[in-house]
Coordinates of C-alpha atoms in Angstrom, one line a residue:
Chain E
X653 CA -47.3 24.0 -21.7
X654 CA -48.8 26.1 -24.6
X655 CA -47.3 29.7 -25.0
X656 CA -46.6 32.4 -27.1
X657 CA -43.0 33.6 -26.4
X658 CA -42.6 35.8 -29.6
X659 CA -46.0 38.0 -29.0
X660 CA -44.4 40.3 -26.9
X661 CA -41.9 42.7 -27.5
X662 CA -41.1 45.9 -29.2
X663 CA -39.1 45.3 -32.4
X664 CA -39.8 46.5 -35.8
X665 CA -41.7 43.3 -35.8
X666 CA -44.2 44.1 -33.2
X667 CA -45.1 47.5 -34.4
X668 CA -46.2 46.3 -38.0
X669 CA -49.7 46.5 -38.8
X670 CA -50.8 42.6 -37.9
X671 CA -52.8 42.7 -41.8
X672 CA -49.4 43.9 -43.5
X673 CA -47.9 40.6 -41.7
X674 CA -50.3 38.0 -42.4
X675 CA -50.3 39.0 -46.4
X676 CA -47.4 38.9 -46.9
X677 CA -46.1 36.2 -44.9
X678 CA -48.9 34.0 -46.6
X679 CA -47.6 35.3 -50.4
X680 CA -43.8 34.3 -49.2
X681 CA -44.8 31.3 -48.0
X682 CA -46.0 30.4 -50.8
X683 CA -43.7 32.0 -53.0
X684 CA -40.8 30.0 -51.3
X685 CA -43.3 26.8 -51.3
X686 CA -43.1 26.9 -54.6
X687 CA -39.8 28.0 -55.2
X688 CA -37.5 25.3 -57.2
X689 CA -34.1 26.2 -57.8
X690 CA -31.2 26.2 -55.0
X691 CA -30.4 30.1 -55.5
X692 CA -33.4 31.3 -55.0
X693 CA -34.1 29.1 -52.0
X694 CA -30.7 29.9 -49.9
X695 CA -32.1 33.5 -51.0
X696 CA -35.3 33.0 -49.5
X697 CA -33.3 31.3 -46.4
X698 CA -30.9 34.6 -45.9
X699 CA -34.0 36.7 -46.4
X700 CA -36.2 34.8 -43.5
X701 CA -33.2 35.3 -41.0
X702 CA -32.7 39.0 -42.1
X703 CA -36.6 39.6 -40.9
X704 CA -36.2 37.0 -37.8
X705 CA -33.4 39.2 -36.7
X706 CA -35.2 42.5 -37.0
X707 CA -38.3 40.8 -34.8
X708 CA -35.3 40.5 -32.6
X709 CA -36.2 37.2 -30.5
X710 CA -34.1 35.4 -28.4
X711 CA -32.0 33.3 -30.9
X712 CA -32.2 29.9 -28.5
X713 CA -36.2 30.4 -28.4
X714 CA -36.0 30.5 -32.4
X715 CA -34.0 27.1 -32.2
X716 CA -35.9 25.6 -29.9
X717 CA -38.9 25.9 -32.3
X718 CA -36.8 24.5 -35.3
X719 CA -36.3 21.5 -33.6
X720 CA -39.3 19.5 -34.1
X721 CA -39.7 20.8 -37.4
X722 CA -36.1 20.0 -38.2
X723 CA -37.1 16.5 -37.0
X724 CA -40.0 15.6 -39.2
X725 CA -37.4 16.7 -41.8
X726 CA -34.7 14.5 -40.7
X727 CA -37.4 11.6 -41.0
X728 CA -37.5 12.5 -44.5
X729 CA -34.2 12.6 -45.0
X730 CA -34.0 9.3 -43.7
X731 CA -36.3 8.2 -45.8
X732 CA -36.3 9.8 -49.0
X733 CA -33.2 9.3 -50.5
X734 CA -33.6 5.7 -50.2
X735 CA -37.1 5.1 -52.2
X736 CA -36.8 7.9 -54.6
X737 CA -36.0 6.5 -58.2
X738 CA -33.3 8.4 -60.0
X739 CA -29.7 8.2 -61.0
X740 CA -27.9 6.0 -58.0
X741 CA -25.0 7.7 -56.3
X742 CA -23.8 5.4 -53.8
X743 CA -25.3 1.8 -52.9
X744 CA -25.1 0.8 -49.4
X745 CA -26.0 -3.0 -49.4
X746 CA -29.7 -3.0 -50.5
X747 CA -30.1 0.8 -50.2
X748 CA -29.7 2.8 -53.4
X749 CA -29.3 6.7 -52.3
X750 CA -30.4 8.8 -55.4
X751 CA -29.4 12.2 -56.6
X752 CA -32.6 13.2 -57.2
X753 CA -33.4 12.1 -53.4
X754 CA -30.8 13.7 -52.0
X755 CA -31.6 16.9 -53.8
X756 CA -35.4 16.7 -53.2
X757 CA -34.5 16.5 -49.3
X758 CA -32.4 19.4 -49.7
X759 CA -34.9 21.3 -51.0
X760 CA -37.5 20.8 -48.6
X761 CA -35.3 21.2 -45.6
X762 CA -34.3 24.5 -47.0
X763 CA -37.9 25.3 -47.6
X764 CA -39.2 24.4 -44.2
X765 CA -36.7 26.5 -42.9
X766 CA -37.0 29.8 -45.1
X767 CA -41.4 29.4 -44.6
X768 CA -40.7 29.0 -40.9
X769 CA -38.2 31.5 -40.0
X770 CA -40.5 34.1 -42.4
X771 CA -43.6 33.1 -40.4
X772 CA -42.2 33.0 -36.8
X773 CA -40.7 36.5 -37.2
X774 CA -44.2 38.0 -38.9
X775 CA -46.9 36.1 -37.3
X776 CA -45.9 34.8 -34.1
X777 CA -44.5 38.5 -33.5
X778 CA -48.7 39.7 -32.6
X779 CA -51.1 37.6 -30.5
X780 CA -53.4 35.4 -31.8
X781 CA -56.0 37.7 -30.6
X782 CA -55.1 40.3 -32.7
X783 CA -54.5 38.4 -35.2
X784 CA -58.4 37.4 -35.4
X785 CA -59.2 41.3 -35.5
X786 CA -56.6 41.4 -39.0
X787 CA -58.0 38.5 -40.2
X788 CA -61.8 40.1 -39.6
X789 CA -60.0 43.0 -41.5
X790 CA -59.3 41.2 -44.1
X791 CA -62.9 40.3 -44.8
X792 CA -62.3 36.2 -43.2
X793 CA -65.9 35.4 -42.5
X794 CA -67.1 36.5 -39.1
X795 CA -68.4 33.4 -37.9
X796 CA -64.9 31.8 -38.8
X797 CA -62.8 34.3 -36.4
X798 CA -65.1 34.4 -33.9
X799 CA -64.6 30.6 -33.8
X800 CA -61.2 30.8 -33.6
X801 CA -61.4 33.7 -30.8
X802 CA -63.2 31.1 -28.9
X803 CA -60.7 28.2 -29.0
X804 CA -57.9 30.4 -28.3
X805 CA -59.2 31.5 -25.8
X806 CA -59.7 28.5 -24.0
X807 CA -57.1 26.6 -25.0
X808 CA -54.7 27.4 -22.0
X809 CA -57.8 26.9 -19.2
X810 CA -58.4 23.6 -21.0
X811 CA -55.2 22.7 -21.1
X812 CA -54.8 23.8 -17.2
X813 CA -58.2 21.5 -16.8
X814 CA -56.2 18.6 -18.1
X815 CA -53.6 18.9 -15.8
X816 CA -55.7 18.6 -13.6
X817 CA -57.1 15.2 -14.4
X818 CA -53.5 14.3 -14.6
X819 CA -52.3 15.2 -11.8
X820 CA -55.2 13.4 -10.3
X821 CA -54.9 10.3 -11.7
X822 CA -51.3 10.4 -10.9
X823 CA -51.6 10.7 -7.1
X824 CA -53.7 7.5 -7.7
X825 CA -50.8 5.6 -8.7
X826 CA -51.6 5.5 -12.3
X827 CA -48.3 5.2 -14.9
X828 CA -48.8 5.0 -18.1
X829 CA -47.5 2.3 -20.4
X830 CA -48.7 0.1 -23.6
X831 CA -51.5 -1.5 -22.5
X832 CA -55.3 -1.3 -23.1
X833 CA -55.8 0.0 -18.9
X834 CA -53.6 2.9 -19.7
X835 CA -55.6 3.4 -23.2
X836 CA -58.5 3.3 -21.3
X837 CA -57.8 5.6 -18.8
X838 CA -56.7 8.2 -21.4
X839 CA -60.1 7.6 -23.4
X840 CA -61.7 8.7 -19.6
X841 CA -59.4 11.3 -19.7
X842 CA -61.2 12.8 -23.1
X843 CA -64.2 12.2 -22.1
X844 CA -63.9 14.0 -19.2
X845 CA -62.4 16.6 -21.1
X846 CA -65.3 16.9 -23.5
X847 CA -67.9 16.7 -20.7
X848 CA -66.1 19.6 -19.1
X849 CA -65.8 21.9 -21.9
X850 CA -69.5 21.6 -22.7
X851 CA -70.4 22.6 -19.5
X852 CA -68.3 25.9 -19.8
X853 CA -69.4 26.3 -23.1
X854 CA -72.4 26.2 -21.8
X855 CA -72.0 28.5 -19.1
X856 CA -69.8 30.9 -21.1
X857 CA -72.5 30.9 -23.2
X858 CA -75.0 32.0 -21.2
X859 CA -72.5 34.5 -19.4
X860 CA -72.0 36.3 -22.8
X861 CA -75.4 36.1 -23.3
X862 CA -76.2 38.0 -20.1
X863 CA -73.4 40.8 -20.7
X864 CA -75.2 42.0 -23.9
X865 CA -73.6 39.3 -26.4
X866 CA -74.8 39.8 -30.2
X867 CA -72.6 37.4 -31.8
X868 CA -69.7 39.9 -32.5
X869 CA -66.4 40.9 -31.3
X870 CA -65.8 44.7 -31.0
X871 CA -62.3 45.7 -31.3
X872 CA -60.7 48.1 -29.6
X873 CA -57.3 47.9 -31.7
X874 CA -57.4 50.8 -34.2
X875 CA -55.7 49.5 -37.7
X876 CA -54.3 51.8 -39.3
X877 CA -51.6 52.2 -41.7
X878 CA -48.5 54.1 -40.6
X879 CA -45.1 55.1 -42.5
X880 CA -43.2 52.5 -41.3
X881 CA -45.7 49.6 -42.4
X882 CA -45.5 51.5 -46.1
X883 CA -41.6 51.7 -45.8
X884 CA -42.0 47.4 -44.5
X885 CA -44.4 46.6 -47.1
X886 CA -42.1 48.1 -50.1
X887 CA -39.3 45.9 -48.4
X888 CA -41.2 42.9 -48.2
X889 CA -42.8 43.2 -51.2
X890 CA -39.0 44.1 -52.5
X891 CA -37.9 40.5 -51.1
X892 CA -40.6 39.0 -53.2
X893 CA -39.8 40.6 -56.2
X894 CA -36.4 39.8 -55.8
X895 CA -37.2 35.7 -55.2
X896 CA -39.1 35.7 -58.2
X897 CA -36.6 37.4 -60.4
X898 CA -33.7 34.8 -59.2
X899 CA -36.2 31.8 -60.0
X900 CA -37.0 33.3 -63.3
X901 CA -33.6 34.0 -64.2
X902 CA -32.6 30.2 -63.6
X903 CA -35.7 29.2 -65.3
X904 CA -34.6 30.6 -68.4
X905 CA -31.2 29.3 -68.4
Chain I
X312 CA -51.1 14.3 -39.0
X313 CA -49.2 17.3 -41.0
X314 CA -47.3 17.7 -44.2
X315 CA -44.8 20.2 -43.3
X316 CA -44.5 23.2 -45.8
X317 CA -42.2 22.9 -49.1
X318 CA -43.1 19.5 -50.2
X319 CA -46.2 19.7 -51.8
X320 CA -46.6 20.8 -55.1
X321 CA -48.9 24.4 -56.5
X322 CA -51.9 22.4 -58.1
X323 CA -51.8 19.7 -54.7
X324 CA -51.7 22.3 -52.5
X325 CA -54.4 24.7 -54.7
X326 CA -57.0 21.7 -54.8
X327 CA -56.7 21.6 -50.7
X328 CA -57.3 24.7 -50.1
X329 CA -60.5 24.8 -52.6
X330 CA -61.7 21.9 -51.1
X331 CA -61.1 23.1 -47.0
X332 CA -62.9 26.2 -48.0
X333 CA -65.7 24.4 -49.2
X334 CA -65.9 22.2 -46.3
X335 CA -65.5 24.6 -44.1
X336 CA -68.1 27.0 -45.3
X337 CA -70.7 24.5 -45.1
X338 CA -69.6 23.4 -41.9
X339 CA -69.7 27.6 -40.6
X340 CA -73.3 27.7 -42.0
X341 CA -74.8 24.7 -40.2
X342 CA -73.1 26.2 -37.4
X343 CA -75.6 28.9 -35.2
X344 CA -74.3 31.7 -34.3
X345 CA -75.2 30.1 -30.7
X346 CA -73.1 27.3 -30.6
X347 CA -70.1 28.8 -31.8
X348 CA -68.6 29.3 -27.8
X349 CA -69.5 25.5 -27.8
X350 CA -67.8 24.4 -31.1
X351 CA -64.8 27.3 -30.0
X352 CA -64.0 25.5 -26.5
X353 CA -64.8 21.7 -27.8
X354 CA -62.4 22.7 -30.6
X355 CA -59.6 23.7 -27.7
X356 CA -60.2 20.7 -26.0
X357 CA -59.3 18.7 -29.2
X358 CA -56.3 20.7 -29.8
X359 CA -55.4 19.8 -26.3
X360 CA -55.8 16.4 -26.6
X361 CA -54.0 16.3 -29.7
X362 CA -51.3 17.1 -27.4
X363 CA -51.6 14.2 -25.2
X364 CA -48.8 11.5 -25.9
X365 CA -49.7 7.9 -25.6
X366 CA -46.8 5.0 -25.4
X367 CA -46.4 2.7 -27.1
X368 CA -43.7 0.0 -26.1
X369 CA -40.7 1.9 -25.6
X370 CA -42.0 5.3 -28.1
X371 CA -45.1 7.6 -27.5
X372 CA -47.8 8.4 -30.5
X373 CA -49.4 12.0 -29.9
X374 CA -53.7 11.4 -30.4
X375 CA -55.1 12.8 -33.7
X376 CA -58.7 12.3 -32.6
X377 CA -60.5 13.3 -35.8
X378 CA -63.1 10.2 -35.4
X379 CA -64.6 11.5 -32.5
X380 CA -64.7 15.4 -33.5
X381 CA -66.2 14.1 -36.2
X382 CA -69.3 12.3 -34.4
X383 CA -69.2 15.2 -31.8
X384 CA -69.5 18.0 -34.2
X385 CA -70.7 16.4 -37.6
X386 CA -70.1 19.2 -40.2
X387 CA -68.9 21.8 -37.6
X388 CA -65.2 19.4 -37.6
X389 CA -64.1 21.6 -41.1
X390 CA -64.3 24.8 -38.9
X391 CA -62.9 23.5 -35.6
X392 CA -60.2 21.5 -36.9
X393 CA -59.3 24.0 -39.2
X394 CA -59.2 26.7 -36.4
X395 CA -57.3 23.7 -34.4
X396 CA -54.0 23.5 -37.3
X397 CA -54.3 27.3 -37.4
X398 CA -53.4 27.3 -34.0
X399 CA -51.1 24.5 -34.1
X400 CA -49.1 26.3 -37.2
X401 CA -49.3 29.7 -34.7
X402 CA -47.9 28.0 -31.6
X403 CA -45.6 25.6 -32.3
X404 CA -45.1 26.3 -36.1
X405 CA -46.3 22.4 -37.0
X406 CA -47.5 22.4 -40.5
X407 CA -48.3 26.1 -41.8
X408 CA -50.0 28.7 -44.1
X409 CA -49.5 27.1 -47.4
X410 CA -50.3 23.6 -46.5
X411 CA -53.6 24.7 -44.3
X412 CA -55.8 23.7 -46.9
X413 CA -54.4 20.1 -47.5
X414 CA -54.0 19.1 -43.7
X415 CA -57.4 20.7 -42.9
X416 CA -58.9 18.5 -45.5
X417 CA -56.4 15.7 -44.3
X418 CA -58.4 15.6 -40.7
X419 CA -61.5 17.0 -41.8
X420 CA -62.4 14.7 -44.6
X421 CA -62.5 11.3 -42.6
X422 CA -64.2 13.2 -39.5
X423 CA -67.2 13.8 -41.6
X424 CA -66.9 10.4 -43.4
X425 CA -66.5 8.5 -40.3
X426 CA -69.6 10.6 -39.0
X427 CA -71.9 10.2 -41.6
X428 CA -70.9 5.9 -41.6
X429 CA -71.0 5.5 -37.9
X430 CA -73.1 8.2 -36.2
X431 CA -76.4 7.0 -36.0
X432 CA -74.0 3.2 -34.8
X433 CA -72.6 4.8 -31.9
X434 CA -76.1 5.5 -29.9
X435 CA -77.2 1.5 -30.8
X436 CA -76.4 -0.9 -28.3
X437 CA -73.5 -1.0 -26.1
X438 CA -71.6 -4.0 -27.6
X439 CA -72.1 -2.5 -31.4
X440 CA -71.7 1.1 -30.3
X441 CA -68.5 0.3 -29.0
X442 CA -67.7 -1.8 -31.9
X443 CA -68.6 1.3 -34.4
X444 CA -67.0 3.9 -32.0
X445 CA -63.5 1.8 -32.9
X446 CA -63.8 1.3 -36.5
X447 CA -64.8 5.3 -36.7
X448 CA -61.4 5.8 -35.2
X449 CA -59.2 3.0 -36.7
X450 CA -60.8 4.4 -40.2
X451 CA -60.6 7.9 -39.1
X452 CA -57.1 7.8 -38.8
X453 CA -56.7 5.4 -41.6
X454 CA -58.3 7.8 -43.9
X455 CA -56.4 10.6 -42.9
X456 CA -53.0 8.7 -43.7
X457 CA -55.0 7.9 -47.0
X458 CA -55.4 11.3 -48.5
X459 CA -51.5 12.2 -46.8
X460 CA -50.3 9.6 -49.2
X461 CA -52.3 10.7 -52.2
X462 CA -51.5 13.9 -51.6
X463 CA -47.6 13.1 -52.2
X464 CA -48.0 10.8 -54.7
X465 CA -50.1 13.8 -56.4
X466 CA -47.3 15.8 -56.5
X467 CA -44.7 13.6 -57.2
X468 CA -45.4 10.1 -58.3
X469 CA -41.5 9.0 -57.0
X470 CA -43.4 9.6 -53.5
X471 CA -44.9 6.2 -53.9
X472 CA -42.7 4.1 -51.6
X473 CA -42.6 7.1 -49.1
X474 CA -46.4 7.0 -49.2
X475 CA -46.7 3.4 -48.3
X476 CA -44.2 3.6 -45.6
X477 CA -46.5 6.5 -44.2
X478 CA -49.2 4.1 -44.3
X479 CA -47.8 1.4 -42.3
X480 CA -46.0 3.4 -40.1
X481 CA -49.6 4.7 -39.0
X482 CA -51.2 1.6 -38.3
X483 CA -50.3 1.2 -34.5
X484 CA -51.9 4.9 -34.5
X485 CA -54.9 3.7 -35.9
X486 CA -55.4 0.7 -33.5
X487 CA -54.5 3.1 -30.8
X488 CA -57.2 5.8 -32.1
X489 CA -59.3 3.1 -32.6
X490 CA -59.6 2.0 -29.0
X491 CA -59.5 4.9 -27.2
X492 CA -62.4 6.3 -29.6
X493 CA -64.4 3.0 -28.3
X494 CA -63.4 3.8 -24.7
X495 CA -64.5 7.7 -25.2
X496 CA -67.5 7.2 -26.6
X497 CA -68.7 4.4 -24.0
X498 CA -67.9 7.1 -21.3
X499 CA -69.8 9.7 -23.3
X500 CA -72.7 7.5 -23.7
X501 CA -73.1 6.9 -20.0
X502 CA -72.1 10.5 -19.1
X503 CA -73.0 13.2 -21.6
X504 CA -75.2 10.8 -24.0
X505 CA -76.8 14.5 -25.7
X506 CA -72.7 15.4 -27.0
X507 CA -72.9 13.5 -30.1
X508 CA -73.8 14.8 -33.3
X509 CA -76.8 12.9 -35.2
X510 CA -77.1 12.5 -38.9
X511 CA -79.8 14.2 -40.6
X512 CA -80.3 16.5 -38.2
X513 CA -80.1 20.7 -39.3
X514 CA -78.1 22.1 -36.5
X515 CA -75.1 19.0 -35.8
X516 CA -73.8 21.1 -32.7
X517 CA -76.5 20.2 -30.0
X518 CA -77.3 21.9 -26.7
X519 CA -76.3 19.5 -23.3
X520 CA -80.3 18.8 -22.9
X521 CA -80.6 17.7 -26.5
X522 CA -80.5 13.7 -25.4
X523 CA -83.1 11.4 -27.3
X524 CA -85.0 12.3 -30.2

């Protein structure tokens, strides 16, 4: 099931203007991104948890959406520190594990991480909705949020749609497994898929359309900026600042 | 397909994001105004399906599906699969802000190339249509694990062995892709035949009645 578990709720988090959020998360993820020394990025780590704690989620919902991520990251620590040249610190039969592997892993693990935390606890914290109002705010081309309005807003009734089909095909008797039947059922699936959202595209359409439609959004959110996004934007910004000194200060030794 | 945030490098990650804005600007401008609630819910319904898990002996491979946005919406794939990893990075925090660029032009790139090679093929005869509709998604996928690899051995050149692995490892994706495109697109034709894109055409994201020429 799709859902948004962090949009809700009334921390610090939740009250910040959505446009304070989105610039800055982007400028610390890429900050951190690009981040290369070990001090600055267990910085960067302590700093994500500090603003995931004041957005004040339920820590097992946080975990659970580390896992995958953590995953994908355990691939490449399976993988990395294996094939990456460098000086060899232990050989396991054919295997040479490098320092420069194991390092590289490191860093991206701690990373992902720091990015992730930072952008669960600023981003997820508003609905996409909203979010596509900040974005409009911050002069993203109309055609671009309305676009992804759209999607959003029928990605849940799509995904209820497939389901559906599913849940159909299942009171058939059909279980999948590897096999070019259960491929080929699955293609049907799409296409089904496809042929239905056309159809309420096009009827959406036309229902828009009839209610006045002119190819905009109106909001009804008022941005505006209040004290506390000023006192969060100095802290944020502070964070930054802070990152960027550490890295510099390592750089130059 | 995603590269997760912190391993690319500034001037990998820089160069996607030009290039995904470039993309998608032209794909926004050959998209009307009036077929953006169409490109919106198709794009939902990809991000859906991206969803779906296929097995695969005794593991599962998730769809990537960029071969048949590609001939569905031609140019209008940069926009929607764009909005698609946005959403994706939003809900269950799978690739993210920094890397947006490069994994848009990751599944964007081979949906238009796969598009403009095989989307005139796909309304031929059955038997070639079917045989075009699989290459479009064995090559979309294919080209997609293509520019994932060049994008790490861009950054680091140490990432060559990783890359190759990547490469094999998606080859029973890209058989998988490539059949259930074929399948698709033979329902499609018998269904919906006016859903595909066509080459050459101004406005790539057609109406339902918008069947033969």
């Amino acid at each position: 099931m799709i859902r948004e578990p962090f949009a809700t709720g009334d921390s610090v988090m939740h009250r910040l203007d959505p446009r304070v959020k989105v610039l800055s998360a982007t400028a610390y993820s890429f900050l951190v991104a690009l981040s290369y020394h070990f001090t600055t990025l267990w910085a960067a780590l302590v700093f994500s948890l500090f603003l995931v704690a004041s957005a004040r989620y339920r820590p097992t919902a946080v975990l659970q959406r580390l896992v995958p991520v953590n995953g994908l990251i355990l691939f490449f620590w399976a993988v990395v520190p294996v094939t990456f040249q460098g000086e060899t610190l232990l050989t396991l039969g054919p295997l040479q594990i490098t320092r420069e592997g194991i390092l590289l892993s490191a860093r991206i693990t701690l990373k992902s991480n720091a990015i992730i935390l930072a952008v669960m606890a600023l981003v997820a914290s508003s609905p996409v909705a909203v979010l596509g109002h900040a974005l409009g705010r911050l002069h993203v081309p109309e055609k671009m949020v309305h676009l992804l309005m759209m999607t959003y807003r029928y990605v849940f009734v799509i995904e209820q749609e497939y389901q559906r089909l599913l849940r159909s095909a299942k009171i058939r008797g059909f279980r999948p497994a590897t096999g070019v039947h259960t491929y080929r059922t699955y293609a049907y699936f799409l296409g089904m898929l496809f042929v239905k959202a056309a159809g309420r595209a096009e009827r959406v359409h036309q229902a828009m359309i009839c209610r006045g439609f002119r190819g905009k959004f109106y909001c009804l959110c008022d941005f505006a900026l209040t004290p506390l996004d000023w006192a969060w934007s100095m802290v944020l910004s502070g964070g930054m600042v802070g990152l960027l000194v550490l890295e510099w200060m390592n750089g130059s030794w | 397909m995603h590269i997760s945030e912190g391993v690319l490098s500034g001037p990998v990650l820089v160069s996607g994001m030009i290039l995904a804005a470039a993309g998608t600007t032209v794909g926004l401008k050959r998209l009307d105004y009036d077929k953006v609630p169409r490109a919106g819910i198709l794009s939902a319904a990809f991000f859906v399906a991206s969803l779906i898990h296929v097995p695969v002996g005794p593991s599962s491979v998730h769809l990537i599906l960029n071969g048949i946005v590609g001939l569905l919406l031609g140019w209008g794939a940069f926009p929607a699969l764009l909005v698609a990893l946005i959403l994706q990075a939003l809900f269950f925090q799978f690739g993210g802000l920094t890397t947006l660029g490069v994994n848009t032009v990751i599944m964007a790139a081979p949906a238009i190339i796969c598009y403009s090679l095989f989307g005139r093929a796909v309304h031929g005869a059955t038997r070639k249509a079917f045989a075009a509709a699989f290459a479009c998604g064995f090559l979309a996928v294919f080209f997609s694990a293509l520019l994932a690899a060049l994008s790490l051995i861009g950054t680091e050149e140490k990432f060559f062995k990783v890359s190759v692995l990547l490469l094999t490892a998606h080859l029973p994706v890209m058989i998988i892709e490539g059949i259930v495109t074929a399948f698709c697109v033979a329902f499609l034709k018998k269904v919906q035949p006016g859903m595909f894109a066509r080459p050459g055409m101004t406005d790539p994201v057609r109406g339902e009645k918008g069947g033969g020429k």
